[in-house]
Amino acid sequence: MGKITIKRFSCGEIYINVDETVRGKDVFLVQTATENVNEDYMELFLLIDTMRRSFANSVHVIIPHFGYARQDKLHEARETISAKLMADLIIKSGADHIVTFHLHSDQIQAFFDVPLDNLNTRKMFAKYFKNKNLNDLVVVSPDVGGAKAAKKFANELDVPIAILSKSRPEHNKATIDHVIGEVAHKTCILYDDMIDTAGSVCRAQSALVKKGANPDIYLCATHPVFSGDAIENLSTASFKEVVTTNTIPVPTEKKFKGLKQISIASLIAEVIDHVIRKTSVSSLYF
Amino acid sequence: MGKITIKRFSCGEIYINVDETVRGKDVFLVQTATENVNEDYMELFLLIDTMRRSFANSVHVIIPHFGYARQDKLHEARETISAKLMADLIIKSGADHIVTFHLHSDQIQAFFDVPLDNLNTRKMFAKYFKNKNLNDLVVVSPDVGGAKAAKKFANELDVPIAILSKSRPEHNKATIDHVIGEVAHKTCILYDDMIDTAGSVCRAQSALVKKGANPDIYLCATHPVFSGDAIENLSTASFKEVVTTNTIPVPTEKKFKGLKQISIASLIAEVIDHVIRKTSVSSLYF
Amino acid sequence: MGKITIKRFSCGEIYINVDETVRGKDVFLVQTATENVNEDYMELFLLIDTMRRSFANSVHVIIPHFGYARQDKLHEARETISAKLMADLIIKSGADHIVTFHLHSDQIQAFFDVPLDNLNTRKMFAKYFKNKNLNDLVVVSPDVGGAKAAKKFANELDVPIAILSKSRPEHNKATIDHVIGEVAHKTCILYDDMIDTAGSVCRAQSALVKKGANPDIYLCATHPVFSGDAIENLSTASFKEVVTTNTIPVPTEKKFKGLKQISIASLIAEVIDHVIRKTSVSSLYF
Amino acid sequence: MGKITIKRFSCGEIYINVDETVRGKDVFLVQTATENVNEDYMELFLLIDTMRRSFANSVHVIIPHFGYARQDKLHEARETISAKLMADLIIKSGADHIVTFHLHSDQIQAFFDVPLDNLNTRKMFAKYFKNKNLNDLVVVSPDVGGAKAAKKFANELDVPIAILSKSRPEHNKATIDHVIGEVAHKTCILYDDMIDTAGSVCRAQSALVKKGANPDIYLCATHPVFSGDAIENLSTASFKEVVTTNTIPVPTEKKFKGLKQISIASLIAEVIDHVIRKTSVSSLYF
Amino acid sequence: MGKITIKRFSCGEIYINVDETVRGKDVFLVQTATENVNEDYMELFLLIDTMRRSFANSVHVIIPHFGYARQDKLHEARETISAKLMADLIIKSGADHIVTFHLHSDQIQAFFDVPLDNLNTRKMFAKYFKNKNLNDLVVVSPDVGGAKAAKKFANELDVPIAILSKSRPEHNKATIDHVIGEVAHKTCILYDDMIDTAGSVCRAQSALVKKGANPDIYLCATHPVFSGDAIENLSTASFKEVVTTNTIPVPTEKKFKGLKQISIASLIAEVIDHVIRKTSVSSLYF
Amino acid sequence: MGKITIKRFSCGEIYINVDETVRGKDVFLVQTATENVNEDYMELFLLIDTMRRSFANSVHVIIPHFGYARQDKLHEARETISAKLMADLIIKSGADHIVTFHLHSDQIQAFFDVPLDNLNTRKMFAKYFKNKNLNDLVVVSPDVGGAKAAKKFANELDVPIAILSKSRPEHNKATIDHVIGEVAHKTCILYDDMIDTAGSVCRAQSALVKKGANPDIYLCATHPVFSGDAIENLSTASFKEVVTTNTIPVPTEKKFKGLKQISIASLIAEVIDHVIRKTSVSSLYF
């Protein structure tokens, strides 16, 4: 672990100073997108550039939660594709290699013009649920767009899927329509890449129960964004468990009953080890 | 319509000569991916470069069917993302603006570092089916990955969706698992972005009928790739209609009973007109 | 004035939608660096990119206060040159032309690989002070690094300069050493590019008074950053006037007695007019 | 020799999968242009890109026969320079180093913005002919454009040259005019960089015989393109020998009496060895 | 004709100031390579960059004599291809369009990644010689490398060619070997792209006379480089005429008896006119 | 020390040939700007490019005196920023790392998009003067623009500064106005980055003496440009010593009484050593 000084001047500007020589070194930076996503990105751009100007041999950027991932295509005219711009700015700042975790869409891999390892949390989650020996499981996607990811996770557990089909009248708001597939008398695992405001998953829970699902419903998602009313929503909802990772730090005051966090630390350690020893990383991502 | 000479030498090399001056002109090139997709791309690269070296003011590339679109992410380790490479090579050849139709995934928009208009055929298809006044319709996605596109098309028709969940043991081969959602006694429109070998959609048809669907099943997809045994498969299958567009030319000998082709010519004309008059194109794509 | 929607999702991400077509238009964006400098830059990157993806013909970026300008060189080993990175990221986002005001160092002009107009507020300030008909004026630079800029301003007023030579033991902290040049019985205009925490200029004021300067001291600087304890410092200090511009908005609660703001609006209007009519802008910057 | 899977889907698209890890490895790709030159190039672009995305340390591309080499300048207005475009697309795909053999023009070396080794077959051919101990040799260029290359080969053998001056009314067609230089009673080696349709060299043979040359004429060229009627032309022509290399594979059914193929395998082996050991390659190319 | 100030400081640095606004203008720069070729190039780089920073709309660079053109390939190991570097630096400086005259090799066209018009002097020279009504003409290339250019010029005049085959033991030194082709009793036009030291053409003259050629020999070449002992060599040689252009200015003291200079001014005027009116330039170059 | 051949053809073009293999080697080039600054830069561009084309692993460019450094910003409209263009062309030629000495302005560091080590001569000079044990020293900047650099040098010696405030009516001409700060009875060290024509420092000397300074005045500057009348000016001026380095070679005929040259050879040796051993260089530059 290298030493580095990062401070903010009273005018808001970030100041970075590396406290030891990195000349000719292979540097690994770990930076995730929290609720201060814009500050996080600016800090990341400056960190990468500092390493480059300090003669690092290569800069590997590990981004546990890639912010702006949902803006990966045009939803309406005259928007931009912010996820692509973030990728471009990261590359422009001088990154040589990117490591991400469970990207919102797999196509984002191609947004980076440098090699990228997109690590998967699917196996970690599957192992967790297999250890529970639950019967009559079904993986449920909270929306149609997540159906494919849910299918892959269901394949890992060797169980069927169901899908919630909602109409989303406005950004960030969600209304559930109806359940496609069989959920009656089954134990549901609602599966998604991230939990943001948790509004739609909470409404999904109600819809599933109404359809006769076992009321002990599990919520499973890689990225605990937990923004807006998420904590309130999740605290009042009676999920059996909310299983997530630590790609985004969850402060103690945000932790609620039923929250389980599986650490990605060993995955990061492993990928760094593979990169240094120049061995195949692929076993980590499929 | 400009005049151009394209020939192939006996050694296989393409030779292009523009027969009239394009100096300072805004050039529109239309090139689609047929079953000779590699020849098509090489011809396109050379065409764009010829226009650039001939002092065209701008080169607008209209690609009705964007080949390699399905290779838009890594499915396994040590593959590449061919769709991104095609985008890179098109840009490197000198394209200033791209027009595509119903991309396999919307994220491909971001693969191009120049502005792109991705036109949609959804409204054209919706209008066609509304005119038929069919009752009890359901839009069916032939696989889980296409669920979101099917949902958007279903919204346009204001009908529900169903999804076929298959396991695909090997590339280009498909095995249908089961139907998610209600199809009994309903008229199904199987909806996809393209019809390639038609193997999976023909198996989908059987699965739907087995589940009690109205046997008059419609197949609707933008790109008539029709490769391999597609024509044989579709001829023996008893689809009520196979509704597609002309983004790829279908030679007379490949035309079979029940094939309906809706022309995209007016869409192309309109987008060219908008570009020349510098008015908004967005009404054409959402 | 075009219409645009900018909002922040609860997860912190910025969302931008242009409310009218900009296809083929020349777009002028005005964005300054406030105390939320990192948010401001991210918003700017996204705005430029949105215009580019929305087919704008050209994107002119007017940056009244260019944040990170003071990080324009290495002060210590293993820092970076943040001002250069900001320039690189602005260009990468798609800017075609930059307009700045009184850059911290003139060399920053070269950081941008697109044409740049660096407009000067010197004449505006000179006119303001000439109208006061003050006698025995001296322009004082609050530190040695600002001596050249002070000299240029002094030339405009045809008066001598003096310089404060301080040692700065730590970033953002300042200790005044002594006055170089004659200030006794003179009316001093302390001149700088920006007022940040105002700590050094307040100490400068004391040093000047101690050296026998007329206690009616003027403070003149283009950018009212006013961060940290600036308002408190300036309120308790007894400057005759604090003359600045509106390159950064000063909220009402921050306004204090003696603050004068000269508007740059007409300069912006003029440069836009020159760009549209393709006439020389140079009279505005020297 | 690494393992790799290359297949073509029924829709014509190429699919590549590297069967072993190349992370951190120096990869050497060998790809030549056959009569399927466009397929060959597309496969090469995808191969290079696959290696880059699979974290290869460097990608060395060995191109025994560089297709489109003859399109290395504008012959008429509104053509393009296809050889330059091929070079650009190879570089864009991610190549770090290029190895070619006997380029159609030496200036093509400069088309690549990465280092290039252009290996020469001249010494190999010279050794072959020296071993025959032929008397009264003359090296003959089949056209004026090849005069310089013929001169270099003649210098290697220490014999004079002659040149055939033809007018070429149309692309790919050739009409011989007359012989410049002395050929009567001499043994001629017709020398060129490639044999394409062999039309012009066969007419050259007649012209030489008519001028009194020894009827035992040798044809010597690096690249056996053998397109169109080449095999028919060469089979009926009575060349003493047609000496070429294996830069392009010649299928058994195309092999005719008198064809001699000198292998470049050892040259490739040597250049790979030099690159790995970082020793000078230059002895191989002059 | 725009006004510009170019001066040299006593330290040798060039200083450029454009004396009138070029904002939004299409600028044409004319700069040729004289014997101060390095100064000429540096001045050109700075001129282009000045125009770009002064907001010119486009910069068209007319280079009558493209210096370093002969270094267009590797002659020996561990040289560079200087002509390509010059092209790269011109583009990097900001040129949008290049106009050249009779490049040393046609492939240099491809060295520029912006459109290029390579104008030809062949027709101008052909017209000049046709007006003389000379009989029994032969176009002679002074070396084998120039055979193709000589052939094209001969085709224009509808006469045969001959070639001098020399060995060049060292750079810039030349030794003539012998004449290939018929020259006895014929009037020779020695034809080349440039006359540098004139050593080889003077020796060529002797060789032709020795072979029985009409002693009234014409020397014809586009670029009058006239370096080293050129003037002395040409003054003592008894060429009937030395026909050249004014792509390089020839100072009065260098002018000798028999020198004819055909002006390219009208060609330059015409190409500028075509560019401004956006009409085809191609009639000027083939 | 590698062997290299650099010669100039009679036409003025530079020719470079590396006499030993550099394939895979880390090459260090040392090139300074003399009074033939344009020739020096062209030679440098060609040298870098030659190394790159000769397969050097990396090219480190050591530029003791960076020519055009004073043109680092716009002084008037429609100039360019030549120092930035030089940086761009050096990078375009293929440099991987730059080493400079005492740049005219620190911001020039950011002009290079590759890592740069700007080494400082301040400590060397400070050590030299400390050894003299002079009393009552003052460091004097010959103009306001150099005040900050003078301050840094004064800090090193722990003495005060004074500044000469001049008006410069025209480029390269200088008129001294007056002295800011105390110099009476003090020993002055006039300090600057370079001595060009020496006009202004000689006038500065007179001004200092007139103000009562100890007439034994020292002149200290890193770069001995010595152009125009510099030697004459310095020879007639009675500086106690003119202390400089050997970043630019001073030919014997230019050496005058009182000139002291401190060698930077050990600094260059040290930086090369650090780069090879990949240890921190920063101790050399602050």
mmCIF file of C-alpha atoms in Angstrom, chain C residues 138-277:
data_model
loop_
_atom_site.group_PDB
_atom_site.id
_atom_site.type_symbol
_atom_site.label_atom_id
_atom_site.label_comp_id
_atom_site.label_asym_id
_atom_site.label_seq_id
_atom_site.Cartn_x
_atom_site.Cartn_y
_atom_site.Cartn_z
ATOM 1 C CA VAL C 138 1.061 52.736 -6.608
ATOM 2 C CA VAL C 139 0.036 49.275 -7.776
ATOM 3 C CA VAL C 140 1.121 46.654 -5.265
ATOM 4 C CA SER C 141 1.519 42.979 -5.979
ATOM 5 C CA PRO C 142 0.711 40.890 -2.900
ATOM 6 C CA ASP C 143 3.487 38.485 -3.826
ATOM 7 C CA VAL C 144 6.563 38.273 -6.036
ATOM 8 C CA GLY C 145 4.863 35.875 -8.500
ATOM 9 C CA GLY C 146 2.276 38.519 -9.337
ATOM 10 C CA ALA C 147 4.823 41.254 -10.000
ATOM 11 C CA LYS C 148 4.562 41.068 -13.771
ATOM 12 C CA ALA C 149 0.785 41.286 -13.812
ATOM 13 C CA ALA C 150 0.926 44.203 -11.400
ATOM 14 C CA LYS C 151 3.457 45.887 -13.678
ATOM 15 C CA LYS C 152 1.114 45.563 -16.671
ATOM 16 C CA PHE C 153 -1.753 47.033 -14.685
ATOM 17 C CA ALA C 154 0.509 49.827 -13.412
ATOM 18 C CA ASN C 155 1.528 50.607 -16.997
ATOM 19 C CA GLU C 156 -2.145 50.950 -17.905
ATOM 20 C CA LEU C 157 -2.504 53.533 -15.114
ATOM 21 C CA ASP C 158 0.983 54.983 -15.734
ATOM 22 C CA VAL C 159 2.016 54.621 -12.078
ATOM 23 C CA PRO C 160 4.879 52.741 -10.308
ATOM 24 C CA ILE C 161 4.661 49.364 -8.600
ATOM 25 C CA ALA C 162 5.658 47.838 -5.293
ATOM 26 C CA ILE C 163 5.898 44.181 -4.369
ATOM 27 C CA LEU C 164 5.295 42.249 -1.205
ATOM 28 C CA SER C 165 7.829 39.525 -0.651
ATOM 29 C CA LYS C 166 6.504 36.791 1.569
ATOM 30 C CA SER C 167 7.488 33.292 2.493
ATOM 31 C CA ARG C 168 4.708 30.737 2.248
ATOM 32 C CA PRO C 169 5.628 27.944 4.673
ATOM 33 C CA GLU C 170 2.645 25.810 3.664
ATOM 34 C CA HIS C 171 0.009 25.682 0.929
ATOM 35 C CA ASN C 172 -2.838 28.188 1.363
ATOM 36 C CA LYS C 173 -1.096 29.817 4.347
ATOM 37 C CA ALA C 174 0.888 33.003 3.788
ATOM 38 C CA THR C 175 3.289 35.130 5.806
ATOM 39 C CA ILE C 176 4.269 38.539 4.568
ATOM 40 C CA ASP C 177 7.941 39.434 4.749
ATOM 41 C CA HIS C 178 8.505 42.990 3.636
ATOM 42 C CA VAL C 179 7.675 45.618 1.045
ATOM 43 C CA ILE C 180 9.932 46.074 -1.981
ATOM 44 C CA GLY C 181 9.497 49.547 -3.483
ATOM 45 C CA GLU C 182 8.120 52.863 -2.281
ATOM 46 C CA VAL C 183 4.671 53.026 -0.706
ATOM 47 C CA ALA C 184 4.968 55.735 1.971
ATOM 48 C CA HIS C 185 2.274 58.423 1.629
ATOM 49 C CA LYS C 186 0.943 56.701 -1.464
ATOM 50 C CA THR C 187 -2.471 55.328 -2.283
ATOM 51 C CA CYS C 188 -2.047 51.589 -2.846
ATOM 52 C CA ILE C 189 -4.046 49.347 -5.169
ATOM 53 C CA LEU C 190 -3.350 45.758 -4.186
ATOM 54 C CA TYR C 191 -3.725 43.888 -7.454
ATOM 55 C CA ASP C 192 -4.091 40.143 -8.056
ATOM 56 C CA ASP C 193 -5.865 37.703 -10.383
ATOM 57 C CA MET C 194 -8.127 36.342 -7.653
ATOM 58 C CA ILE C 195 -9.142 36.730 -4.017
ATOM 59 C CA ASP C 196 -9.320 33.299 -2.413
ATOM 60 C CA THR C 197 -9.230 33.190 1.401
ATOM 61 C CA ALA C 198 -8.040 36.826 1.412
ATOM 62 C CA GLY C 199 -5.574 35.988 4.170
ATOM 63 C CA SER C 200 -2.511 37.250 2.354
ATOM 64 C CA VAL C 201 -4.066 40.464 1.074
ATOM 65 C CA CYS C 202 -5.266 41.328 4.555
ATOM 66 C CA ARG C 203 -1.790 40.810 5.941
ATOM 67 C CA ALA C 204 -0.478 42.798 2.961
ATOM 68 C CA GLN C 205 -2.736 45.667 3.969
ATOM 69 C CA SER C 206 -1.207 45.759 7.456
ATOM 70 C CA ALA C 207 2.302 45.643 6.032
ATOM 71 C CA LEU C 208 1.569 48.555 3.704
ATOM 72 C CA VAL C 209 0.070 50.682 6.461
ATOM 73 C CA LYS C 210 3.024 49.888 8.676
ATOM 74 C CA LYS C 211 5.296 51.145 5.863
ATOM 75 C CA GLY C 212 3.475 54.468 5.878
ATOM 76 C CA ALA C 213 1.062 53.930 3.004
ATOM 77 C CA ASN C 214 -2.160 55.921 2.863
ATOM 78 C CA PRO C 215 -4.547 53.727 4.909
ATOM 79 C CA ASP C 216 -7.244 54.009 2.215
ATOM 80 C CA ILE C 217 -6.077 50.903 0.389
ATOM 81 C CA TYR C 218 -7.893 49.465 -2.625
ATOM 82 C CA LEU C 219 -8.006 45.742 -3.369
ATOM 83 C CA CYS C 220 -8.542 44.839 -7.021
ATOM 84 C CA ALA C 221 -8.779 41.315 -8.442
ATOM 85 C CA THR C 222 -10.672 39.678 -11.287
ATOM 86 C CA HIS C 223 -11.975 36.490 -9.653
ATOM 87 C CA PRO C 224 -13.960 36.710 -6.366
ATOM 88 C CA VAL C 225 -13.322 33.164 -5.165
ATOM 89 C CA PHE C 226 -14.045 34.200 -1.550
ATOM 90 C CA SER C 227 -13.470 30.775 0.006
ATOM 91 C CA GLY C 228 -12.874 29.775 3.632
ATOM 92 C CA ASP C 229 -12.740 32.825 5.901
ATOM 93 C CA ALA C 230 -12.576 35.289 3.021
ATOM 94 C CA ILE C 231 -15.762 37.183 3.847
ATOM 95 C CA GLU C 232 -14.839 37.417 7.530
ATOM 96 C CA ASN C 233 -11.298 38.526 6.668
ATOM 97 C CA LEU C 234 -12.467 41.154 4.200
ATOM 98 C CA SER C 235 -15.270 42.394 6.438
ATOM 99 C CA THR C 236 -12.929 43.058 9.333
ATOM 100 C CA ALA C 237 -10.188 44.486 7.132
ATOM 101 C CA SER C 238 -10.773 48.118 6.337
ATOM 102 C CA PHE C 239 -10.124 48.202 2.579
ATOM 103 C CA LYS C 240 -11.401 51.394 1.020
ATOM 104 C CA GLU C 241 -12.917 49.256 -1.735
ATOM 105 C CA VAL C 242 -12.702 45.651 -2.915
ATOM 106 C CA VAL C 243 -13.073 45.906 -6.690
ATOM 107 C CA THR C 244 -13.741 42.686 -8.538
ATOM 108 C CA THR C 245 -15.839 41.277 -11.409
ATOM 109 C CA ASN C 246 -18.681 38.797 -11.573
ATOM 110 C CA THR C 247 -16.695 35.908 -13.135
ATOM 111 C CA ILE C 248 -17.899 33.955 -10.089
ATOM 112 C CA PRO C 249 -21.363 34.696 -8.708
ATOM 113 C CA VAL C 250 -21.228 36.174 -5.188
ATOM 114 C CA PRO C 251 -24.385 35.253 -3.262
ATOM 115 C CA THR C 252 -26.117 38.108 -1.443
ATOM 116 C CA GLU C 253 -25.170 36.778 1.981
ATOM 117 C CA LYS C 254 -21.502 36.986 1.017
ATOM 118 C CA LYS C 255 -21.680 40.609 -0.099
ATOM 119 C CA PHE C 256 -19.969 42.997 2.298
ATOM 120 C CA LYS C 257 -19.498 46.736 2.581
ATOM 121 C CA GLY C 258 -17.014 48.123 0.098
ATOM 122 C CA LEU C 259 -17.439 45.337 -2.460
ATOM 123 C CA LYS C 260 -17.725 46.632 -6.028
ATOM 124 C CA GLN C 261 -18.451 44.228 -8.877
ATOM 125 C CA ILE C 262 -17.829 45.209 -12.484
ATOM 126 C CA SER C 263 -19.797 43.036 -14.891
ATOM 127 C CA ILE C 264 -18.069 41.042 -17.644
ATOM 128 C CA ALA C 265 -21.395 40.506 -19.425
ATOM 129 C CA SER C 266 -20.619 43.007 -22.141
ATOM 130 C CA LEU C 267 -17.218 41.357 -22.764
ATOM 131 C CA ILE C 268 -18.933 37.988 -23.195
ATOM 132 C CA ALA C 269 -21.541 39.498 -25.490
ATOM 133 C CA GLU C 270 -18.835 41.132 -27.542
ATOM 134 C CA VAL C 271 -16.729 38.002 -27.953
ATOM 135 C CA ILE C 272 -19.795 35.968 -29.024
ATOM 136 C CA ASP C 273 -20.662 38.676 -31.514
ATOM 137 C CA HIS C 274 -17.105 38.688 -32.905
ATOM 138 C CA VAL C 275 -17.064 34.906 -33.218
ATOM 139 C CA ILE C 276 -20.378 34.828 -35.060
ATOM 140 C CA ARG C 277 -19.367 37.643 -37.385
#
